[in-house]
Coordinates of C-alpha atoms and ligand atoms in Angstrom, one line a residue:
M733 CA -12.2 42.5 30.7
I734 CA -8.8 44.1 30.5
Q735 CA -5.7 41.9 31.0
N736 CA -3.0 43.4 33.1
Q737 CA -0.8 40.4 32.4
P738 CA 2.6 40.9 30.9
T739 CA 2.3 40.3 27.2
S740 CA 4.1 37.4 25.7
A741 CA 5.5 39.3 22.8
A742 CA 8.0 42.1 22.1
E743 CA 5.6 43.9 19.9
F744 CA 1.9 44.0 20.2
V745 CA -1.4 45.6 19.2
L746 CA -4.0 46.7 21.6
I747 CA -7.6 46.5 20.4
L748 CA -10.0 48.8 22.2
D749 CA -13.4 47.0 22.3
F750 CA -16.5 49.1 21.8
G751 CA -18.8 46.0 22.0
G752 CA -18.6 45.0 18.3
Q753 CA -19.6 41.5 17.4
Y754 CA -16.5 41.1 15.3
T755 CA -13.9 42.3 17.8
Q756 CA -12.6 38.8 18.5
L757 CA -12.4 38.2 14.8
V758 CA -10.3 41.3 14.4
A759 CA -7.9 40.0 17.0
R760 CA -7.7 36.6 15.3
R761 CA -6.9 38.3 12.0
V762 CA -4.2 40.4 13.5
R763 CA -2.7 37.3 15.0
E764 CA -2.9 35.6 11.6
C765 CA -0.5 38.3 10.5
H766 CA 1.8 37.0 13.1
V767 CA 1.4 40.1 15.3
Y768 CA 0.4 39.5 18.9
C769 CA -2.7 41.4 20.1
E770 CA -5.0 41.8 23.0
I771 CA -8.4 43.1 23.6
A772 CA -9.1 45.7 26.2
S773 CA -12.1 47.7 27.3
F774 CA -12.8 50.9 25.4
D775 CA -12.5 53.0 28.6
T776 CA -9.0 51.9 29.4
P777 CA -7.3 55.0 30.7
L778 CA -4.6 56.5 28.6
E779 CA -1.9 56.1 31.3
E780 CA -2.7 52.4 31.4
I781 CA -2.5 52.1 27.6
M782 CA 0.8 54.0 27.6
A783 CA 2.2 51.9 30.4
R784 CA 1.5 48.8 28.4
G785 CA 3.2 50.2 25.4
P786 CA 1.3 48.9 22.4
N787 CA 2.9 49.4 19.0
A788 CA -0.4 50.1 17.4
L789 CA -4.1 50.5 18.4
I790 CA -7.2 49.3 16.7
L791 CA -10.7 50.8 17.7
S792 CA -13.3 48.2 17.1
G793 CA -16.9 48.5 15.8
G794 CA -19.8 48.7 18.2
P795 CA -23.5 48.3 18.1
V796 CA -24.7 51.8 19.2
S797 CA -24.7 55.2 17.6
F798 CA -22.1 57.8 18.6
F799 CA -25.1 60.1 19.4
N800 CA -26.6 57.7 21.9
P801 CA -26.0 59.2 25.4
D802 CA -24.6 55.9 26.6
A803 CA -22.3 55.5 23.6
P804 CA -18.9 54.2 24.6
K805 CA -16.1 56.8 24.4
C806 CA -12.4 56.3 24.8
D807 CA -9.7 58.6 26.0
V808 CA -9.2 61.0 23.1
G809 CA -5.6 61.4 24.2
I810 CA -4.8 58.3 22.2
F811 CA -5.1 60.3 19.0
K812 CA -2.2 62.6 20.2
S813 CA -0.2 59.8 21.6
G814 CA 1.7 59.1 18.3
I815 CA 0.7 55.4 18.5
P816 CA -0.5 54.3 15.0
C817 CA -4.3 53.9 15.2
L818 CA -6.9 52.2 13.0
G819 CA -10.6 52.8 13.6
I820 CA -13.0 50.3 12.3
C821 CA -16.8 51.2 11.8
Y822 CA -17.9 52.7 15.1
G823 CA -14.1 53.3 15.8
A824 CA -13.9 55.2 12.6
Q825 CA -17.0 57.2 13.3
L826 CA -15.7 58.0 16.8
M827 CA -12.4 59.1 15.4
A828 CA -14.1 61.4 12.9
A829 CA -16.4 63.0 15.4
E830 CA -13.9 63.5 18.2
L831 CA -11.3 65.1 15.9
G832 CA -13.7 67.6 14.3
G833 CA -15.1 65.8 11.3
K834 CA -18.8 65.8 10.5
L835 CA -20.8 62.8 11.6
T836 CA -24.5 62.5 11.1
A837 CA -26.8 60.0 12.9
G838 CA -27.9 57.0 10.7
K839 CA -30.7 54.5 11.1
S840 CA -30.4 51.1 12.7
Q841 CA -27.4 49.0 11.6
T842 CA -27.8 46.8 8.6
Y843 CA -24.9 44.7 7.1
T844 CA -24.3 44.3 3.4
Q845 CA -21.6 43.7 0.9
T846 CA -21.0 46.8 -1.2
D847 CA -18.6 48.3 -3.8
L848 CA -15.8 50.3 -2.5
R849 CA -14.0 53.0 -4.6
I850 CA -10.5 53.7 -3.5
I851 CA -9.4 57.2 -4.1
D852 CA -5.9 57.3 -2.4
S853 CA -3.8 54.1 -2.2
S854 CA -0.7 55.6 -0.6
D855 CA -1.2 54.0 2.8
I856 CA -3.5 51.3 4.0
F857 CA -4.8 50.7 0.5
A858 CA -1.3 50.3 -1.0
G859 CA -1.2 47.8 -3.9
L860 CA -5.0 47.4 -4.2
D861 CA -7.1 47.9 -7.3
P862 CA -9.3 51.0 -7.1
E863 CA -12.5 48.9 -7.4
Q864 CA -13.0 46.7 -4.3
S865 CA -15.8 45.0 -2.5
C866 CA -16.4 45.3 1.2
W867 CA -18.6 44.2 4.1
I868 CA -20.2 47.2 5.7
S869 CA -22.8 48.1 8.2
Y870 CA -24.7 51.3 7.7
G871 CA -25.2 53.3 10.9
D872 CA -23.8 56.8 11.6
V873 CA -22.3 58.5 8.6
V874 CA -19.0 60.4 8.3
E875 CA -20.0 63.3 6.0
K876 CA -16.7 65.2 6.2
T877 CA -13.2 64.3 7.2
P878 CA -11.7 66.0 10.2
P879 CA -9.0 68.7 9.7
G880 CA -5.7 67.1 8.6
F881 CA -7.3 63.9 7.2
K882 CA -7.6 63.0 3.5
L883 CA -10.4 61.0 2.0
T884 CA -9.1 57.6 0.9
A885 CA -12.2 55.6 -0.2
R886 CA -16.0 56.0 -0.7
T887 CA -19.0 53.9 -1.5
A888 CA -22.3 54.9 -3.2
Q889 CA -23.9 55.6 0.2
L890 CA -20.8 56.8 2.2
P891 CA -19.0 59.9 1.1
V892 CA -16.2 59.0 3.5
A893 CA -15.8 55.2 3.6
A894 CA -12.2 55.6 4.6
M895 CA -9.8 58.4 5.6
S896 CA -6.3 58.8 6.9
D897 CA -3.9 61.3 8.4
P898 CA -0.5 59.6 8.0
D899 CA 1.4 62.4 9.7
R900 CA -0.5 61.6 12.9
K901 CA -0.6 57.8 12.0
L902 CA -4.5 57.8 12.1
Y903 CA -6.5 55.7 9.8
A904 CA -10.2 54.8 9.7
V905 CA -12.4 52.6 7.6
Q906 CA -16.2 52.5 7.9
F907 CA -16.3 48.9 6.8
N908 CA -15.1 45.5 8.2
P909 CA -11.6 44.6 6.8
E910 CA -11.7 41.5 9.1
S911 CA -14.6 40.0 7.3
V912 CA -14.2 37.3 4.6
D913 CA -16.7 39.4 2.6
T914 CA -14.1 42.1 2.3
P915 CA -11.8 40.2 0.0
S916 CA -8.8 42.5 0.4
G917 CA -9.4 42.9 4.1
M918 CA -6.2 41.1 5.1
D919 CA -4.1 43.3 2.7
I920 CA -5.6 46.4 4.4
L921 CA -4.8 45.1 7.8
R922 CA -1.3 44.1 6.7
N923 CA -0.7 47.5 5.1
F924 CA -1.7 49.1 8.5
L925 CA 0.4 46.7 10.6
F926 CA 3.5 46.5 8.5
G927 CA 3.4 49.5 6.2
Q928 CA 2.1 52.2 8.7
A929 CA 2.8 50.8 12.2
N930 CA 6.2 49.3 11.2
L931 CA 5.6 45.9 12.9
S932 CA 7.7 43.0 11.9
G933 CA 5.1 40.1 12.1
S934 CA 7.5 37.8 13.9
W935 CA 5.1 36.4 16.5
D936 CA 4.4 32.7 16.0
M937 CA 3.8 29.7 18.2
A938 CA 7.4 28.8 18.6
T939 CA 8.1 32.3 20.0
F940 CA 5.1 31.8 22.2
I941 CA 6.3 28.6 23.6
E942 CA 9.7 30.2 24.3
T943 CA 8.4 33.2 26.1
A944 CA 5.7 31.3 27.9
T945 CA 8.2 28.7 29.2
D946 CA 10.5 31.5 30.4
A947 CA 7.7 33.2 32.1
I948 CA 6.6 29.9 33.9
R949 CA 10.1 29.3 35.1
D950 CA 10.4 32.9 36.4
Q951 CA 7.1 32.8 38.2
V952 CA 7.3 29.3 39.6
G953 CA 11.0 29.3 40.7
S954 CA 11.7 26.1 42.6
H955 CA 8.0 25.6 43.7
K956 CA 5.8 22.7 42.7
V957 CA 2.9 22.9 40.3
I958 CA -0.2 20.8 40.1
C959 CA -2.3 20.4 36.9
G960 CA -5.5 18.5 36.4
V961 CA -5.7 16.7 33.0
S962 CA -8.7 15.3 31.3
G963 CA -7.4 14.4 27.8
G964 CA -8.9 17.6 26.4
I965 CA -6.8 19.9 24.4
D966 CA -6.6 22.8 26.9
S967 CA -5.5 21.0 29.9
S968 CA -3.2 18.7 27.9
C969 CA -1.6 21.7 26.3
V970 CA -1.0 23.4 29.6
A971 CA 0.5 20.2 31.1
A972 CA 2.9 19.8 28.2
L973 CA 3.9 23.5 28.3
V974 CA 4.5 23.6 32.1
H975 CA 6.4 20.3 31.9
Q976 CA 8.6 21.8 29.2
A977 CA 9.3 24.7 31.5
I978 CA 9.9 23.0 34.9
G979 CA 10.0 19.2 34.3
D980 CA 9.6 17.2 37.4
Q981 CA 8.3 20.2 39.5
L982 CA 5.0 19.5 37.8
T983 CA 2.6 16.7 38.9
C984 CA -0.5 16.0 36.9
I985 CA -3.6 14.6 38.4
F986 CA -6.0 12.6 36.2
V987 CA -9.3 11.6 37.8
N988 CA -10.8 8.8 35.8
H989 CA -14.5 9.2 36.8
G990 CA -15.5 6.2 34.8
L991 CA -17.5 8.4 32.4
L992 CA -14.9 8.6 29.7
R993 CA -15.1 7.2 26.2
L994 CA -13.7 3.9 25.1
N995 CA -9.9 3.5 25.8
E996 CA -9.7 7.3 26.7
A997 CA -8.3 6.9 30.1
E998 CA -5.6 4.5 28.8
Q999 CA -4.7 7.0 26.1
V1000 CA -4.3 9.9 28.5
R1001 CA -2.1 7.7 30.7
R1002 CA 0.1 6.6 27.9
T1003 CA 0.5 10.1 26.6
F1004 CA 1.5 11.7 29.8
E1005 CA 3.3 8.9 31.6
D1006 CA 4.9 7.0 28.8
H1007 CA 5.5 9.6 26.1
F1008 CA 6.1 12.8 28.1
K1009 CA 7.4 11.1 31.3
I1010 CA 5.3 13.5 33.3
R1011 CA 4.7 12.6 37.0
L1012 CA 1.0 11.5 36.9
V1013 CA -1.3 10.7 39.7
Y1014 CA -3.8 8.4 38.1
V1015 CA -6.9 8.1 40.2
D1016 CA -9.4 5.3 39.4
A1017 CA -12.6 6.7 40.9
E1018 CA -15.1 4.9 38.7
E1019 CA -16.8 3.0 41.5
R1020 CA -17.0 6.1 43.7
F1021 CA -18.7 8.2 41.0
L1022 CA -21.1 5.4 40.0
R1023 CA -22.1 4.9 43.7
K1024 CA -22.9 8.7 43.9
L1025 CA -24.9 8.6 40.7
A1026 CA -26.9 5.5 41.6
G1027 CA -30.6 6.2 41.3
V1028 CA -30.1 9.8 40.1
T1029 CA -32.0 10.7 36.9
D1030 CA -32.3 14.5 37.0
P1031 CA -29.7 16.1 34.7
E1032 CA -28.8 19.0 36.9
R1033 CA -28.3 16.8 39.9
K1034 CA -26.1 14.5 37.9
R1035 CA -23.9 17.5 36.9
K1036 CA -23.8 18.9 40.4
I1037 CA -22.8 15.5 41.9
I1038 CA -20.1 14.9 39.3
G1039 CA -18.7 18.4 39.7
E1040 CA -18.6 18.3 43.4
E1041 CA -17.3 14.8 43.7
F1042 CA -14.6 15.6 41.1
I1043 CA -13.3 18.6 43.2
R1044 CA -13.3 16.4 46.3
V1045 CA -11.3 13.6 44.7
F1046 CA -9.0 16.1 43.1
E1047 CA -8.5 17.9 46.4
E1048 CA -7.7 14.7 48.2
H1049 CA -4.9 13.8 45.9
A1050 CA -3.6 17.4 45.4
S1051 CA -3.3 17.8 49.1
K1052 CA -0.9 14.9 49.2
I1053 CA 1.5 16.6 46.9
E1054 CA 3.9 18.2 49.3
G1055 CA 5.0 21.8 48.8
A1056 CA 2.7 22.5 45.9
K1057 CA 2.2 26.2 45.5
Y1058 CA 0.6 26.6 42.0
L1059 CA -2.3 25.1 40.1
A1060 CA -2.0 25.3 36.4
Q1061 CA -5.3 25.9 34.5
G1062 CA -6.2 25.7 30.8
T1063 CA -8.1 29.0 30.6
V1064 CA -8.1 30.2 27.0
Y1065 CA -8.6 33.7 25.6
P1066 CA -12.3 33.5 24.7
D1067 CA -13.0 32.5 28.4
V1068 CA -11.1 35.6 29.4
I1069 CA -12.9 37.9 27.0
E1070 CA -16.4 36.5 27.7
S1071 CA -16.1 36.1 31.5
G1072 CA -17.3 39.7 32.1
T1073 CA -20.3 39.6 29.9
K1074 CA -21.8 36.1 30.4
S1075 CA -25.5 36.1 31.1
A1076 CA -26.4 34.9 34.6
A1077 CA -29.1 32.5 33.3
V1078 CA -28.0 29.0 34.0
I1079 CA -29.1 26.6 31.3
K1080 CA -26.7 23.9 32.3
S1081 CA -24.1 24.1 35.1
H1082 CA -20.8 23.4 33.4
H1083 CA -18.2 21.3 35.0
N1084 CA -14.5 21.8 33.9
V1085 CA -11.4 20.0 34.9
G1086 CA -8.9 22.0 36.9
G1087 CA -11.3 24.4 38.6
L1088 CA -9.8 25.6 41.8
P1089 CA -11.1 23.7 44.8
E1090 CA -12.3 26.6 47.0
D1091 CA -10.5 25.9 50.2
M1092 CA -7.1 24.9 48.7
D1093 CA -4.4 27.5 49.1
L1094 CA -2.9 27.4 45.6
D1095 CA -2.0 30.3 43.3
I1096 CA -3.2 30.0 39.8
I1097 CA -1.1 30.0 36.6
E1098 CA -2.8 30.2 33.3
P1099 CA -0.1 30.0 30.6
I1100 CA -2.5 29.8 27.6
R1101 CA -5.0 32.5 28.7
Q1102 CA -3.9 34.7 25.8
L1103 CA -4.5 32.1 23.1
F1104 CA -7.4 31.3 20.8
K1105 CA -8.4 27.7 20.3
D1106 CA -6.7 27.2 17.0
E1107 CA -3.5 28.7 18.5
V1108 CA -3.8 26.2 21.5
R1109 CA -3.9 23.4 18.9
E1110 CA -0.8 24.8 17.2
V1111 CA 1.1 25.0 20.4
A1112 CA 0.0 21.5 21.4
S1113 CA 1.1 20.2 18.1
C1114 CA 4.5 21.9 18.4
L1115 CA 4.9 20.4 21.8
G1116 CA 4.3 16.9 20.4
L1117 CA 0.9 16.0 21.7
P1118 CA -0.7 13.2 19.6
E1119 CA -3.0 14.2 16.8
D1120 CA -6.0 12.6 18.5
M1121 CA -5.7 14.9 21.4
V1122 CA -4.9 18.0 19.4
W1123 CA -8.0 17.6 17.3
R1124 CA -10.3 16.0 19.8
Q1125 CA -13.8 17.3 19.6
P1126 CA -15.1 19.0 22.7
F1127 CA -16.2 16.6 25.4
P1128 CA -18.1 17.7 28.5
G1129 CA -16.7 17.5 32.0
P1130 CA -19.5 15.2 33.2
G1131 CA -18.6 12.9 30.4
L1132 CA -21.0 10.2 29.2
A1133 CA -23.1 10.6 32.3
I1134 CA -25.1 13.3 30.6
R1135 CA -25.4 11.2 27.5
V1136 CA -26.9 8.2 29.3
L1137 CA -30.3 9.6 29.8
G1138 CA -32.0 8.5 33.0
E1139 CA -30.0 6.5 35.5
V1140 CA -26.3 6.0 34.9
T1141 CA -25.1 2.4 35.4
K1142 CA -22.0 0.6 34.4
S1143 CA -23.8 -1.5 31.8
R1144 CA -25.5 1.5 30.2
L1145 CA -22.2 3.4 30.1
D1146 CA -20.6 0.4 28.4
T1147 CA -23.4 0.3 25.8
L1148 CA -23.0 3.9 25.1
R1149 CA -19.2 3.7 25.0
L1150 CA -19.3 1.1 22.2
A1151 CA -21.9 3.1 20.2
D1152 CA -19.9 6.3 20.7
S1153 CA -16.7 4.7 19.4
I1154 CA -18.5 3.5 16.3
V1155 CA -19.8 7.0 15.6
V1156 CA -16.4 8.7 16.0
D1157 CA -14.6 6.0 14.0
E1158 CA -17.1 6.2 11.2
I1159 CA -17.1 10.0 11.1
K1160 CA -13.3 9.9 11.0
A1161 CA -13.3 7.2 8.3
A1162 CA -15.6 9.4 6.2
G1163 CA -13.1 12.3 6.6
L1164 CA -15.7 14.5 8.4
Y1165 CA -14.2 14.6 11.9
R1166 CA -12.6 18.0 11.6
D1167 CA -15.6 19.4 9.5
V1168 CA -18.2 18.8 12.3
W1169 CA -18.2 20.4 15.7
Q1170 CA -19.2 17.3 17.5
A1171 CA -20.3 13.8 16.6
L1172 CA -21.8 11.8 19.5
A1173 CA -24.1 9.1 20.6
I1174 CA -26.8 9.3 23.2
L1175 CA -28.4 6.4 25.0
A1176 CA -32.1 7.2 25.2
P1177 CA -34.3 6.0 28.0
I1178 CA -36.5 4.3 25.5
R1179 CA -36.9 0.7 24.4
S1180 CA -38.8 -0.2 21.3
V1181 CA -39.9 -3.4 19.5
G1182 CA -37.8 -4.7 16.6
V1183 CA -37.1 -7.9 14.8
M1184 CA -33.8 -9.6 14.5
G1185 CA -33.3 -13.1 12.9
E1186 CA -37.0 -13.6 13.0
Q1187 CA -37.0 -13.0 16.7
R1188 CA -39.0 -10.1 18.4
T1189 CA -36.6 -7.7 20.2
Y1190 CA -37.4 -5.1 22.8
A1191 CA -34.2 -3.1 23.1
D1192 CA -32.5 0.3 23.5
T1193 CA -32.3 3.3 21.2
I1194 CA -29.2 5.2 20.3
V1195 CA -29.6 8.8 19.2
L1196 CA -27.0 10.0 16.8
R1197 CA -26.2 13.8 17.2
V1198 CA -23.8 15.4 14.7
V1199 CA -23.6 19.2 14.6
T1200 CA -21.8 21.9 12.9
S1201 CA -21.0 25.0 14.8
K1202 CA -18.5 27.9 15.2
D1203 CA -18.5 28.3 19.0
A1204 CA -21.2 26.0 20.4
M1205 CA -23.5 29.0 21.1
T1206 CA -25.6 28.0 18.1
A1207 CA -25.4 24.8 16.1
E1208 CA -26.8 23.2 13.0
W1209 CA -27.5 19.5 12.6
A1210 CA -24.9 18.2 10.1
R1211 CA -26.3 17.2 6.7
L1212 CA -24.3 13.8 6.6
P1213 CA -24.3 11.7 3.5
Y1214 CA -26.9 8.9 3.7
E1215 CA -24.2 6.3 3.2
V1216 CA -22.4 7.5 6.3
L1217 CA -25.7 7.5 8.3
E1218 CA -26.4 4.0 7.0
K1219 CA -23.0 2.7 7.9
I1220 CA -23.1 4.1 11.4
S1221 CA -26.6 2.6 12.0
D1222 CA -25.7 -0.8 10.6
K1223 CA -22.6 -1.1 12.7
I1224 CA -24.3 0.0 15.9
I1225 CA -27.1 -2.4 15.4
S1226 CA -24.8 -5.3 14.6
E1227 CA -22.1 -4.6 17.1
V1228 CA -23.7 -3.1 20.2
P1229 CA -25.6 -5.6 22.2
G1230 CA -29.0 -4.5 23.5
V1231 CA -29.6 -1.8 20.8
N1232 CA -32.2 -2.3 18.0
R1233 CA -32.8 1.2 16.8
V1234 CA -30.8 4.3 15.7
V1235 CA -32.4 7.7 15.2
Y1236 CA -30.8 11.0 14.0
D1237 CA -31.4 14.2 15.8
I1238 CA -32.3 17.0 13.4
T1239 CA -32.8 19.8 15.8
P1240 CA -30.6 23.0 15.7
K1241 CA -29.4 24.9 18.7
P1242 CA -31.5 26.8 19.7
P1243 CA -34.1 25.6 20.5
A1244 CA -32.3 22.3 21.5
T1245 CA -28.8 22.2 23.1
I1246 CA -26.0 20.1 21.7
E1247 CA -26.0 17.7 24.7
W1248 CA -29.3 16.1 25.6
E1249 CA -28.8 16.8 29.4
Ligands
LIG1768 P1 -24.8 22.5 25.1 O1 -25.3 21.2 25.4 O2 -25.0 23.5 26.2 O3 -23.2 22.4 24.9 O4 -25.3 23.1 23.8 C1 -22.4 23.3 24.4 C2 -21.0 22.8 24.4 O5 -20.5 22.7 25.7 C3 -20.1 21.3 26.0 N1 -20.5 21.1 27.3 C4 -19.6 21.1 28.4 N2 -18.3 21.3 28.4 N3 -18.3 21.0 30.7 C5 -17.6 21.2 29.6 O6 -16.5 21.3 29.6 C6 -19.6 20.7 30.8 O7 -20.2 20.5 31.9 C7 -20.3 20.8 29.5 N4 -21.6 20.7 29.2 C8 -21.7 20.8 27.8 C9 -20.9 20.5 25.0 O8 -20.3 19.3 24.7 C10 -20.9 21.4 23.7 O9 -19.6 21.4 23.0

């Protein structure tokens, strides 16, 4: 989980992760304060922490009791290191227990919003009214502050809701300042970062681009870099960033597998070749993919075929680029954080552009591996990528093949492409494109009877799937206005030949997934 990469900022905060569900949110909040931060495992050795030189530490929350024999513990040397440290929830309880306060075991964790009474506002509560509201989870309880600490806040249930020892630069809150349900939470974080840890808050995307391009130049030298692009935000952002750093030493490869949306291949070409003047190898592999997919109806087989074929095509073209030493990939921070904890159960085998072909001898560069998605968008925007790409909704690697249920043929793909473009255009026209996670059309393997112009029809069904979600792990079907649904349905029926019925999918995830295959 820990990143031993050079950080991309002069000042940074290290968050020790004790397994709390809000750890990523803490990181995002710190970055919203324009302070760069990274998440590291709770058991990172003190020497390693010191070697990385963070300007401040944050100890996250965690799901287990301090009294559990398997409870995660950090090196207590951090409390003597002089590095300003903020403990949140479990991090606060651990700080209290390890430094000689009194901690008692609580019952199972329950979250609630509660009143907070501030007793001392000379450090992290500076400038706040004494009566506050906070988001809190009741677990273990700090009954008494450790020697040297002062009590700074309490709640009806918690005698020590917050405490601090400004001489040692140690601060602790038994609630969640990162939550929107703690209205002054950002003020508390800012007070810690700027008031107590003396950070300047000068990290922004322009700084990121500057340091990232310098780092790419240093690492790559005069060598050549290959980057696979798909039109998605991550790979596009990486391509633009690497190009800004090393210009013509970069060659992008764009494999059009024929499973893209209407006009998408052309847009990718125009953006990279015409606008950015990036060397682009455009591979029209539509026929090759369709041949491989002929007669295949099983979703997992489709995914495997597309994934394998993609790597093969990519490899063929990459191997023709003489002297290439590096492959640039669009790995982002959530991938980095989650890669160690992903469950092994395969629900769908994902395919992503830019995955390293196994027998190719290329070193990887991952210039945006420290960024969250919204930060990637900001960087992409700063680099001049078109809005359509910056805000493009997620689109699966296997493309429309997993939305044409049953056998994938050119004509079924064309039907779906047309329906899909109507869905996207109408959702955009209704001003909902950025509010929903994904809006898509699926071509069902069903034909049904209809009537058009007094003629009986027996034609295809389009399923409309529009979902809201935070991270695609769970999703809700979007409560679209009836007028929008009506418009989409009318347009599909009148403009897409061979379709006489439109249905709306009202299943959340779980139990359904977002894609149908
Ligand atoms: P599901 O269908 O599993 O999808 O609920 C969750 C999210 O992942 C996207 N998805 C993919 N993305 N390669 C990708 O890059 C894939 O193979 C793939 N399959 C699904 C899906 O669109 C949704 O956003």
